[in-house]
Amino acid sequence: MDIGGGYHYFPGFLDRDAQRGLLALIRAVLASAPLYTPLMPGSGRPMSVRMSNCGPWGWVTDRERGYRYQRRHPETGEKWPPMPGAIAALWAELCAYPAMAESCLINYYGARARMGLHRDQDEEDFSAPILSISLGDEALFRMGGPARKDPTRSLRLVSGDLVLMTGAARSSYHGIDRIVPGSSALLEEGGRFNLTCRRVHGPDWQHEVPR
Ligand code: MD3
Ligand code: FE
């Protein structure tokens, strides 16, 4: 569903079984690439969202080196686990883009976590869409435009919802105002996972094929 500004909303795209299946895949990723607490560049202030990644590239941040993509987990030093086929398949199904996603950022929101209004600008190719998958507690998603002063809208994202950002939305301001603790029983520990699938390099960037 086109909701304007380049935002496409797919409410309830994943049924309960599909949500459970994705959750199991994410838990398996986190068993080898555990959630860590990212630090803001400069201030070193911890973010309230904890993070990990799968796929060839992972988004990370720390005090000294700031926002970037890298191939390895900042704490274990291991390469990120492969992107599960079910996530790559959603990208292929929904994103009209001639190359696979290179990064799936895993955000975990506890009851008090939030994410301030920001733009995603660390990728090389802004023509690629971004796909967001919500699992667990509901979240109040704030959607703005390409300029910080643009008006914003709020959308309540529910477990199983997908949002695709194309065109203007790809470069638009957005954030998570808060989650709604206890609104979903999907995660036994409570809270919310958001999976954000991105292309980091242009469509012709070649990935090494292991041999
Ligand atoms: C709109 N995550 O990780 S996902 C992020 O729910 C991030 O965890 C939020 O913003 C979350 O950077 C929102 C939806 C999303 C992701 C990327 C976007 C919306 C976007 C990029 C441009 C515009
Ligand atoms: Fe973002």
PDB file of C-alpha atoms and ligand atoms in Angstrom:
ATOM      1  CA  MET A   1       0.000   0.000   0.000  1.00  0.00           C
ATOM      2  CA  ASP A   2       1.447   3.376  -1.102  1.00  0.00           C
ATOM      3  CA  ILE A   3       0.997   5.781   1.824  1.00  0.00           C
ATOM      4  CA  GLY A   4       2.744   8.709   0.140  1.00  0.00           C
ATOM      5  CA  GLY A   5       6.182  10.275   0.193  1.00  0.00           C
ATOM      6  CA  GLY A   6       7.776   7.058  -1.066  1.00  0.00           C
ATOM      7  CA  TYR A   7       6.619   5.043   1.953  1.00  0.00           C
ATOM      8  CA  HIS A   8       4.932   1.703   1.239  1.00  0.00           C
ATOM      9  CA  TYR A   9       3.152  -0.033   4.081  1.00  0.00           C
ATOM     10  CA  PHE A  10       2.289  -3.739   4.183  1.00  0.00           C
ATOM     11  CA  PRO A  11       0.228  -4.257   7.356  1.00  0.00           C
ATOM     12  CA  GLY A  12       0.092  -7.857   8.567  1.00  0.00           C
ATOM     13  CA  PHE A  13       2.262  -9.114   5.693  1.00  0.00           C
ATOM     14  CA  LEU A  14       3.714 -11.886   7.865  1.00  0.00           C
ATOM     15  CA  ASP A  15       1.240 -14.227   9.562  1.00  0.00           C
ATOM     16  CA  ARG A  16       1.914 -15.651  13.019  1.00  0.00           C
ATOM     17  CA  ASP A  17       3.771 -18.702  11.694  1.00  0.00           C
ATOM     18  CA  ALA A  18       5.957 -16.576   9.425  1.00  0.00           C
ATOM     19  CA  GLN A  19       6.726 -14.263  12.386  1.00  0.00           C
ATOM     20  CA  ARG A  20       7.700 -17.229  14.555  1.00  0.00           C
ATOM     21  CA  GLY A  21       9.850 -18.625  11.752  1.00  0.00           C
ATOM     22  CA  LEU A  22      11.706 -15.327  11.263  1.00  0.00           C
ATOM     23  CA  LEU A  23      12.139 -14.969  15.010  1.00  0.00           C
ATOM     24  CA  ALA A  24      13.773 -18.410  15.209  1.00  0.00           C
ATOM     25  CA  LEU A  25      16.166 -17.424  12.405  1.00  0.00           C
ATOM     26  CA  ILE A  26      17.040 -14.174  14.214  1.00  0.00           C
ATOM     27  CA  ARG A  27      17.636 -16.030  17.489  1.00  0.00           C
ATOM     28  CA  ALA A  28      20.040 -18.339  15.647  1.00  0.00           C
ATOM     29  CA  VAL A  29      21.907 -15.319  14.233  1.00  0.00           C
ATOM     30  CA  LEU A  30      22.114 -13.753  17.705  1.00  0.00           C
ATOM     31  CA  ALA A  31      23.530 -16.961  19.189  1.00  0.00           C
ATOM     32  CA  SER A  32      26.730 -16.347  17.182  1.00  0.00           C
ATOM     33  CA  ALA A  33      26.496 -12.542  16.758  1.00  0.00           C
ATOM     34  CA  PRO A  34      25.089 -11.295  20.084  1.00  0.00           C
ATOM     35  CA  LEU A  35      23.289  -7.969  20.551  1.00  0.00           C
ATOM     36  CA  TYR A  36      25.697  -5.218  21.620  1.00  0.00           C
ATOM     37  CA  THR A  37      25.110  -1.653  22.858  1.00  0.00           C
ATOM     38  CA  PRO A  38      26.096   0.867  20.164  1.00  0.00           C
ATOM     39  CA  LEU A  39      27.705   4.165  21.251  1.00  0.00           C
ATOM     40  CA  MET A  40      27.041   7.569  19.706  1.00  0.00           C
ATOM     41  CA  PRO A  41      29.974   9.078  17.808  1.00  0.00           C
ATOM     42  CA  GLY A  42      31.798  11.754  19.812  1.00  0.00           C
ATOM     43  CA  SER A  43      29.785  11.702  23.020  1.00  0.00           C
ATOM     44  CA  GLY A  44      30.099   7.944  23.513  1.00  0.00           C
ATOM     45  CA  ARG A  45      26.561   7.964  24.861  1.00  0.00           C
ATOM     46  CA  PRO A  46      24.986   4.493  24.674  1.00  0.00           C
ATOM     47  CA  MET A  47      21.999   4.067  22.390  1.00  0.00           C
ATOM     48  CA  SER A  48      18.908   2.585  24.049  1.00  0.00           C
ATOM     49  CA  VAL A  49      18.447   0.141  21.149  1.00  0.00           C
ATOM     50  CA  ARG A  50      20.734  -2.909  21.122  1.00  0.00           C
ATOM     51  CA  MET A  51      21.976  -4.167  17.754  1.00  0.00           C
ATOM     52  CA  SER A  52      23.473  -6.943  15.689  1.00  0.00           C
ATOM     53  CA  ASN A  53      23.574  -7.744  11.952  1.00  0.00           C
ATOM     54  CA  CYS A  54      23.504 -10.523   9.406  1.00  0.00           C
ATOM     55  CA  GLY A  55      24.604 -10.547   5.792  1.00  0.00           C
ATOM     56  CA  PRO A  56      28.005  -9.580   4.362  1.00  0.00           C
ATOM     57  CA  TRP A  57      27.991  -6.039   5.818  1.00  0.00           C
ATOM     58  CA  GLY A  58      26.818  -4.777   9.206  1.00  0.00           C
ATOM     59  CA  TRP A  59      26.011  -1.257  10.402  1.00  0.00           C
ATOM     60  CA  VAL A  60      27.874  -0.324  13.577  1.00  0.00           C
ATOM     61  CA  THR A  61      28.744   2.771  15.585  1.00  0.00           C
ATOM     62  CA  ASP A  62      31.178   3.573  18.365  1.00  0.00           C
ATOM     63  CA  ARG A  63      32.613   6.676  20.010  1.00  0.00           C
ATOM     64  CA  GLU A  64      35.866   6.875  18.047  1.00  0.00           C
ATOM     65  CA  ARG A  65      34.996   5.762  14.524  1.00  0.00           C
ATOM     66  CA  GLY A  66      31.299   6.682  14.249  1.00  0.00           C
ATOM     67  CA  TYR A  67      28.679   5.303  11.901  1.00  0.00           C
ATOM     68  CA  ARG A  68      29.881   2.806   9.297  1.00  0.00           C
ATOM     69  CA  TYR A  69      29.442  -0.582   7.699  1.00  0.00           C
ATOM     70  CA  GLN A  70      31.932  -3.305   8.442  1.00  0.00           C
ATOM     71  CA  ARG A  71      32.258  -7.026   7.854  1.00  0.00           C
ATOM     72  CA  ARG A  72      32.843  -8.027  11.471  1.00  0.00           C
ATOM     73  CA  HIS A  73      31.040  -7.919  14.801  1.00  0.00           C
ATOM     74  CA  PRO A  74      32.603  -5.131  16.895  1.00  0.00           C
ATOM     75  CA  GLU A  75      32.878  -7.285  20.028  1.00  0.00           C
ATOM     76  CA  THR A  76      33.462 -10.854  18.847  1.00  0.00           C
ATOM     77  CA  GLY A  77      35.577  -9.880  15.796  1.00  0.00           C
ATOM     78  CA  GLU A  78      33.782 -12.597  13.800  1.00  0.00           C
ATOM     79  CA  LYS A  79      32.239 -12.103  10.364  1.00  0.00           C
ATOM     80  CA  TRP A  80      28.483 -11.448  10.502  1.00  0.00           C
ATOM     81  CA  PRO A  81      26.384 -14.601  10.025  1.00  0.00           C
ATOM     82  CA  PRO A  82      24.844 -15.080   6.574  1.00  0.00           C
ATOM     83  CA  MET A  83      21.500 -13.470   5.860  1.00  0.00           C
ATOM     84  CA  PRO A  84      18.798 -16.132   6.253  1.00  0.00           C
ATOM     85  CA  GLY A  85      17.203 -17.107   2.940  1.00  0.00           C
ATOM     86  CA  ALA A  86      13.729 -16.129   4.189  1.00  0.00           C
ATOM     87  CA  ILE A  87      14.905 -12.507   4.654  1.00  0.00           C
ATOM     88  CA  ALA A  88      16.683 -12.404   1.288  1.00  0.00           C
ATOM     89  CA  ALA A  89      13.464 -13.760  -0.252  1.00  0.00           C
ATOM     90  CA  LEU A  90      11.364 -10.902   1.195  1.00  0.00           C
ATOM     91  CA  TRP A  91      13.839  -8.407  -0.288  1.00  0.00           C
ATOM     92  CA  ALA A  92      13.620 -10.135  -3.690  1.00  0.00           C
ATOM     93  CA  GLU A  93       9.822 -10.248  -3.521  1.00  0.00           C
ATOM     94  CA  LEU A  94       9.213  -6.623  -2.515  1.00  0.00           C
ATOM     95  CA  CYS A  95      12.183  -4.580  -3.684  1.00  0.00           C
ATOM     96  CA  ALA A  96      12.398  -3.806  -7.378  1.00  0.00           C
ATOM     97  CA  TYR A  97      16.182  -3.719  -7.280  1.00  0.00           C
ATOM     98  CA  PRO A  98      18.608  -5.751  -9.388  1.00  0.00           C
ATOM     99  CA  ALA A  99      20.869  -6.939  -6.570  1.00  0.00           C
ATOM    100  CA  MET A 100      20.568  -8.675  -3.230  1.00  0.00           C
ATOM    101  CA  ALA A 101      20.446  -6.914   0.133  1.00  0.00           C
ATOM    102  CA  GLU A 102      23.933  -6.659   1.641  1.00  0.00           C
ATOM    103  CA  SER A 103      22.984  -5.870   5.220  1.00  0.00           C
ATOM    104  CA  CYS A 104      20.241  -6.768   7.651  1.00  0.00           C
ATOM    105  CA  LEU A 105      20.492  -4.664  10.805  1.00  0.00           C
ATOM    106  CA  ILE A 106      18.800  -6.269  13.813  1.00  0.00           C
ATOM    107  CA  ASN A 107      17.498  -3.675  16.279  1.00  0.00           C
ATOM    108  CA  TYR A 108      16.178  -4.802  19.677  1.00  0.00           C
ATOM    109  CA  TYR A 109      13.959  -2.407  21.636  1.00  0.00           C
ATOM    110  CA  GLY A 110      13.337  -3.040  25.323  1.00  0.00           C
ATOM    111  CA  ALA A 111      10.417  -1.330  27.072  1.00  0.00           C
ATOM    112  CA  ARG A 112      12.154   2.072  27.329  1.00  0.00           C
ATOM    113  CA  ALA A 113      14.131   2.080  24.072  1.00  0.00           C
ATOM    114  CA  ARG A 114      13.598   4.654  21.346  1.00  0.00           C
ATOM    115  CA  MET A 115      15.338   5.989  18.243  1.00  0.00           C
ATOM    116  CA  GLY A 116      15.523   9.722  17.585  1.00  0.00           C
ATOM    117  CA  LEU A 117      14.650  11.362  14.273  1.00  0.00           C
ATOM    118  CA  HIS A 118      17.470  10.712  11.775  1.00  0.00           C
ATOM    119  CA  ARG A 119      18.271   9.856   8.160  1.00  0.00           C
ATOM    120  CA  ASP A 120      20.088   6.742   6.928  1.00  0.00           C
ATOM    121  CA  GLN A 121      23.082   8.138   5.032  1.00  0.00           C
ATOM    122  CA  ASP A 122      25.874   5.624   5.415  1.00  0.00           C
ATOM    123  CA  GLU A 123      25.094   3.715   2.219  1.00  0.00           C
ATOM    124  CA  GLU A 124      26.630   4.333  -1.196  1.00  0.00           C
ATOM    125  CA  ASP A 125      23.493   3.759  -3.271  1.00  0.00           C
ATOM    126  CA  PHE A 126      20.422   5.784  -2.365  1.00  0.00           C
ATOM    127  CA  SER A 127      18.475   4.414  -5.329  1.00  0.00           C
ATOM    128  CA  ALA A 128      18.050   1.105  -3.530  1.00  0.00           C
ATOM    129  CA  PRO A 129      14.992   0.766  -1.285  1.00  0.00           C
ATOM    130  CA  ILE A 130      15.119  -0.068   2.417  1.00  0.00           C
ATOM    131  CA  LEU A 131      12.906  -2.813   3.830  1.00  0.00           C
ATOM    132  CA  SER A 132      11.811  -2.838   7.479  1.00  0.00           C
ATOM    133  CA  ILE A 133      10.290  -5.853   9.241  1.00  0.00           C
ATOM    134  CA  SER A 134       8.676  -5.541  12.700  1.00  0.00           C
ATOM    135  CA  LEU A 135       8.455  -8.414  15.208  1.00  0.00           C
ATOM    136  CA  GLY A 136       7.086  -8.271  18.770  1.00  0.00           C
ATOM    137  CA  ASP A 137       5.719  -5.268  20.638  1.00  0.00           C
ATOM    138  CA  GLU A 138       4.087  -2.438  18.718  1.00  0.00           C
ATOM    139  CA  ALA A 139       6.103   0.693  17.918  1.00  0.00           C
ATOM    140  CA  LEU A 140       5.162   4.290  17.183  1.00  0.00           C
ATOM    141  CA  PHE A 141       7.078   5.013  13.985  1.00  0.00           C
ATOM    142  CA  ARG A 142       7.596   8.696  13.108  1.00  0.00           C
ATOM    143  CA  MET A 143       7.796   9.379   9.375  1.00  0.00           C
ATOM    144  CA  GLY A 144       9.071  12.690   8.070  1.00  0.00           C
ATOM    145  CA  GLY A 145      10.288  14.053   4.778  1.00  0.00           C
ATOM    146  CA  PRO A 146      13.698  14.779   3.251  1.00  0.00           C
ATOM    147  CA  ALA A 147      14.124  17.981   5.335  1.00  0.00           C
ATOM    148  CA  ARG A 148      14.164  18.027   9.125  1.00  0.00           C
ATOM    149  CA  LYS A 149      11.517  20.770   9.149  1.00  0.00           C
ATOM    150  CA  ASP A 150       9.092  18.722   7.003  1.00  0.00           C
ATOM    151  CA  PRO A 151       5.862  17.689   8.747  1.00  0.00           C
ATOM    152  CA  THR A 152       5.863  14.198  10.266  1.00  0.00           C
ATOM    153  CA  ARG A 153       3.222  11.495  10.574  1.00  0.00           C
ATOM    154  CA  SER A 154       3.018   8.710  13.132  1.00  0.00           C
ATOM    155  CA  LEU A 155       2.318   5.082  12.228  1.00  0.00           C
ATOM    156  CA  ARG A 156       1.774   2.280  14.733  1.00  0.00           C
ATOM    157  CA  LEU A 157       3.850  -0.669  13.531  1.00  0.00           C
ATOM    158  CA  VAL A 158       2.555  -4.074  14.607  1.00  0.00           C
ATOM    159  CA  SER A 159       4.332  -7.450  14.635  1.00  0.00           C
ATOM    160  CA  GLY A 160       4.333  -8.810  11.082  1.00  0.00           C
ATOM    161  CA  ASP A 161       4.127  -5.378   9.424  1.00  0.00           C
ATOM    162  CA  LEU A 162       6.568  -4.462   6.650  1.00  0.00           C
ATOM    163  CA  VAL A 163       7.517  -0.966   5.493  1.00  0.00           C
ATOM    164  CA  LEU A 164       9.374  -0.269   2.258  1.00  0.00           C
ATOM    165  CA  MET A 165      11.106   3.070   1.744  1.00  0.00           C
ATOM    166  CA  THR A 166      11.703   4.091  -1.893  1.00  0.00           C
ATOM    167  CA  GLY A 167      12.380   7.386  -3.676  1.00  0.00           C
ATOM    168  CA  ALA A 168      11.988  10.388  -1.367  1.00  0.00           C
ATOM    169  CA  ALA A 169      11.341   8.202   1.698  1.00  0.00           C
ATOM    170  CA  ARG A 170      14.752   6.577   1.266  1.00  0.00           C
ATOM    171  CA  SER A 171      16.342   9.859   2.290  1.00  0.00           C
ATOM    172  CA  SER A 172      13.613  10.967   4.709  1.00  0.00           C
ATOM    173  CA  TYR A 173      13.815  11.627   8.426  1.00  0.00           C
ATOM    174  CA  HIS A 174      12.308   8.920  10.620  1.00  0.00           C
ATOM    175  CA  GLY A 175      12.498   7.494  14.112  1.00  0.00           C
ATOM    176  CA  ILE A 176      10.807   5.374  16.766  1.00  0.00           C
ATOM    177  CA  ASP A 177       9.089   7.483  19.454  1.00  0.00           C
ATOM    178  CA  ARG A 178       8.468   4.519  21.745  1.00  0.00           C
ATOM    179  CA  ILE A 179       7.274   0.958  21.836  1.00  0.00           C
ATOM    180  CA  VAL A 180       4.105  -0.264  23.537  1.00  0.00           C
ATOM    181  CA  PRO A 181       5.312  -2.740  26.198  1.00  0.00           C
ATOM    182  CA  GLY A 182       3.185  -5.871  26.533  1.00  0.00           C
ATOM    183  CA  SER A 183       1.336  -5.340  23.230  1.00  0.00           C
ATOM    184  CA  SER A 184       2.594  -8.606  21.678  1.00  0.00           C
ATOM    185  CA  ALA A 185       3.253 -12.083  23.066  1.00  0.00           C
ATOM    186  CA  LEU A 186       5.643 -13.042  20.249  1.00  0.00           C
ATOM    187  CA  LEU A 187       8.814 -12.464  22.306  1.00  0.00           C
ATOM    188  CA  GLU A 188       8.777 -14.258  25.654  1.00  0.00           C
ATOM    189  CA  GLU A 189      11.134 -11.601  27.059  1.00  0.00           C
ATOM    190  CA  GLY A 190       8.975  -8.762  25.665  1.00  0.00           C
ATOM    191  CA  GLY A 191      10.167  -5.910  23.487  1.00  0.00           C
ATOM    192  CA  ARG A 192      10.546  -5.533  19.749  1.00  0.00           C
ATOM    193  CA  PHE A 193      12.879  -6.616  16.975  1.00  0.00           C
ATOM    194  CA  ASN A 194      13.145  -4.556  13.827  1.00  0.00           C
ATOM    195  CA  LEU A 195      15.013  -5.954  10.851  1.00  0.00           C
ATOM    196  CA  THR A 196      16.254  -3.327   8.387  1.00  0.00           C
ATOM    197  CA  CYS A 197      17.477  -4.702   5.067  1.00  0.00           C
ATOM    198  CA  ARG A 198      19.678  -2.458   2.970  1.00  0.00           C
ATOM    199  CA  ARG A 199      21.860  -2.303  -0.088  1.00  0.00           C
ATOM    200  CA  VAL A 200      25.169  -0.708   0.947  1.00  0.00           C
ATOM    201  CA  HIS A 201      27.018  -0.508  -2.396  1.00  0.00           C
ATOM    202  CA  GLY A 202      25.761   0.040  -5.941  1.00  0.00           C
ATOM    203  CA  PRO A 203      24.103  -2.790  -7.865  1.00  0.00           C
ATOM    204  CA  ASP A 204      27.337  -3.813  -9.624  1.00  0.00           C
ATOM    205  CA  TRP A 205      29.380  -4.255  -6.472  1.00  0.00           C
ATOM    206  CA  GLN A 206      30.656  -7.832  -6.608  1.00  0.00           C
ATOM    207  CA  HIS A 207      30.637 -10.092  -3.620  1.00  0.00           C
ATOM    208  CA  GLU A 208      33.399 -12.605  -3.201  1.00  0.00           C
ATOM    209  CA  VAL A 209      32.187 -16.095  -3.817  1.00  0.00           C
ATOM    210  CA  PRO A 210      33.722 -18.426  -1.216  1.00  0.00           C
ATOM    211  CA  ARG A 211      35.544 -21.396  -2.732  1.00  0.00           C
TER     212      ARG A 211
HETATM  213  C1  MD3 B   1      12.706   5.560   6.567  1.00  0.00           C
HETATM  214  N1  MD3 B   1      15.117   1.730  12.400  1.00  0.00           N
HETATM  215  O1  MD3 B   1      17.731   1.217  11.918  1.00  0.00           O
HETATM  216  S1  MD3 B   1      12.771   0.901  10.593  1.00  0.00           S
HETATM  217  C2  MD3 B   1      17.274   2.299  11.514  1.00  0.00           C
HETATM  218  O2  MD3 B   1      12.132   0.481  13.675  1.00  0.00           O
HETATM  219  C3  MD3 B   1      15.865   2.633  11.806  1.00  0.00           C
HETATM  220  O3  MD3 B   1      14.190   0.102  14.170  1.00  0.00           O
HETATM  221  C4  MD3 B   1      13.771   1.955  12.846  1.00  0.00           C
HETATM  222  O4  MD3 B   1      15.462   3.708  11.516  1.00  0.00           O
HETATM  223  C5  MD3 B   1      13.323   0.753  13.607  1.00  0.00           C
HETATM  224  O5  MD3 B   1      17.941   3.115  10.858  1.00  0.00           O
HETATM  225  C6  MD3 B   1      12.852   2.248  11.725  1.00  0.00           C
HETATM  226  C7  MD3 B   1      12.117   1.703   9.274  1.00  0.00           C
HETATM  227  C8  MD3 B   1      13.045   2.523   8.485  1.00  0.00           C
HETATM  228  C9  MD3 B   1      14.348   2.151   8.216  1.00  0.00           C
HETATM  229  C10 MD3 B   1      15.123   2.948   7.385  1.00  0.00           C
HETATM  230  C11 MD3 B   1      14.579   4.090   6.824  1.00  0.00           C
HETATM  231  C12 MD3 B   1      12.525   3.645   7.954  1.00  0.00           C
HETATM  232  C13 MD3 B   1      13.259   4.436   7.120  1.00  0.00           C
HETATM  233  C14 MD3 B   1      15.299   4.909   5.938  1.00  0.00           C
HETATM  234  C15 MD3 B   1      14.714   5.993   5.373  1.00  0.00           C
HETATM  235  C16 MD3 B   1      13.409   6.335   5.698  1.00  0.00           C
HETATM  236 FE    FE B   2      16.905   4.685  10.183  1.00  0.00          FE
END
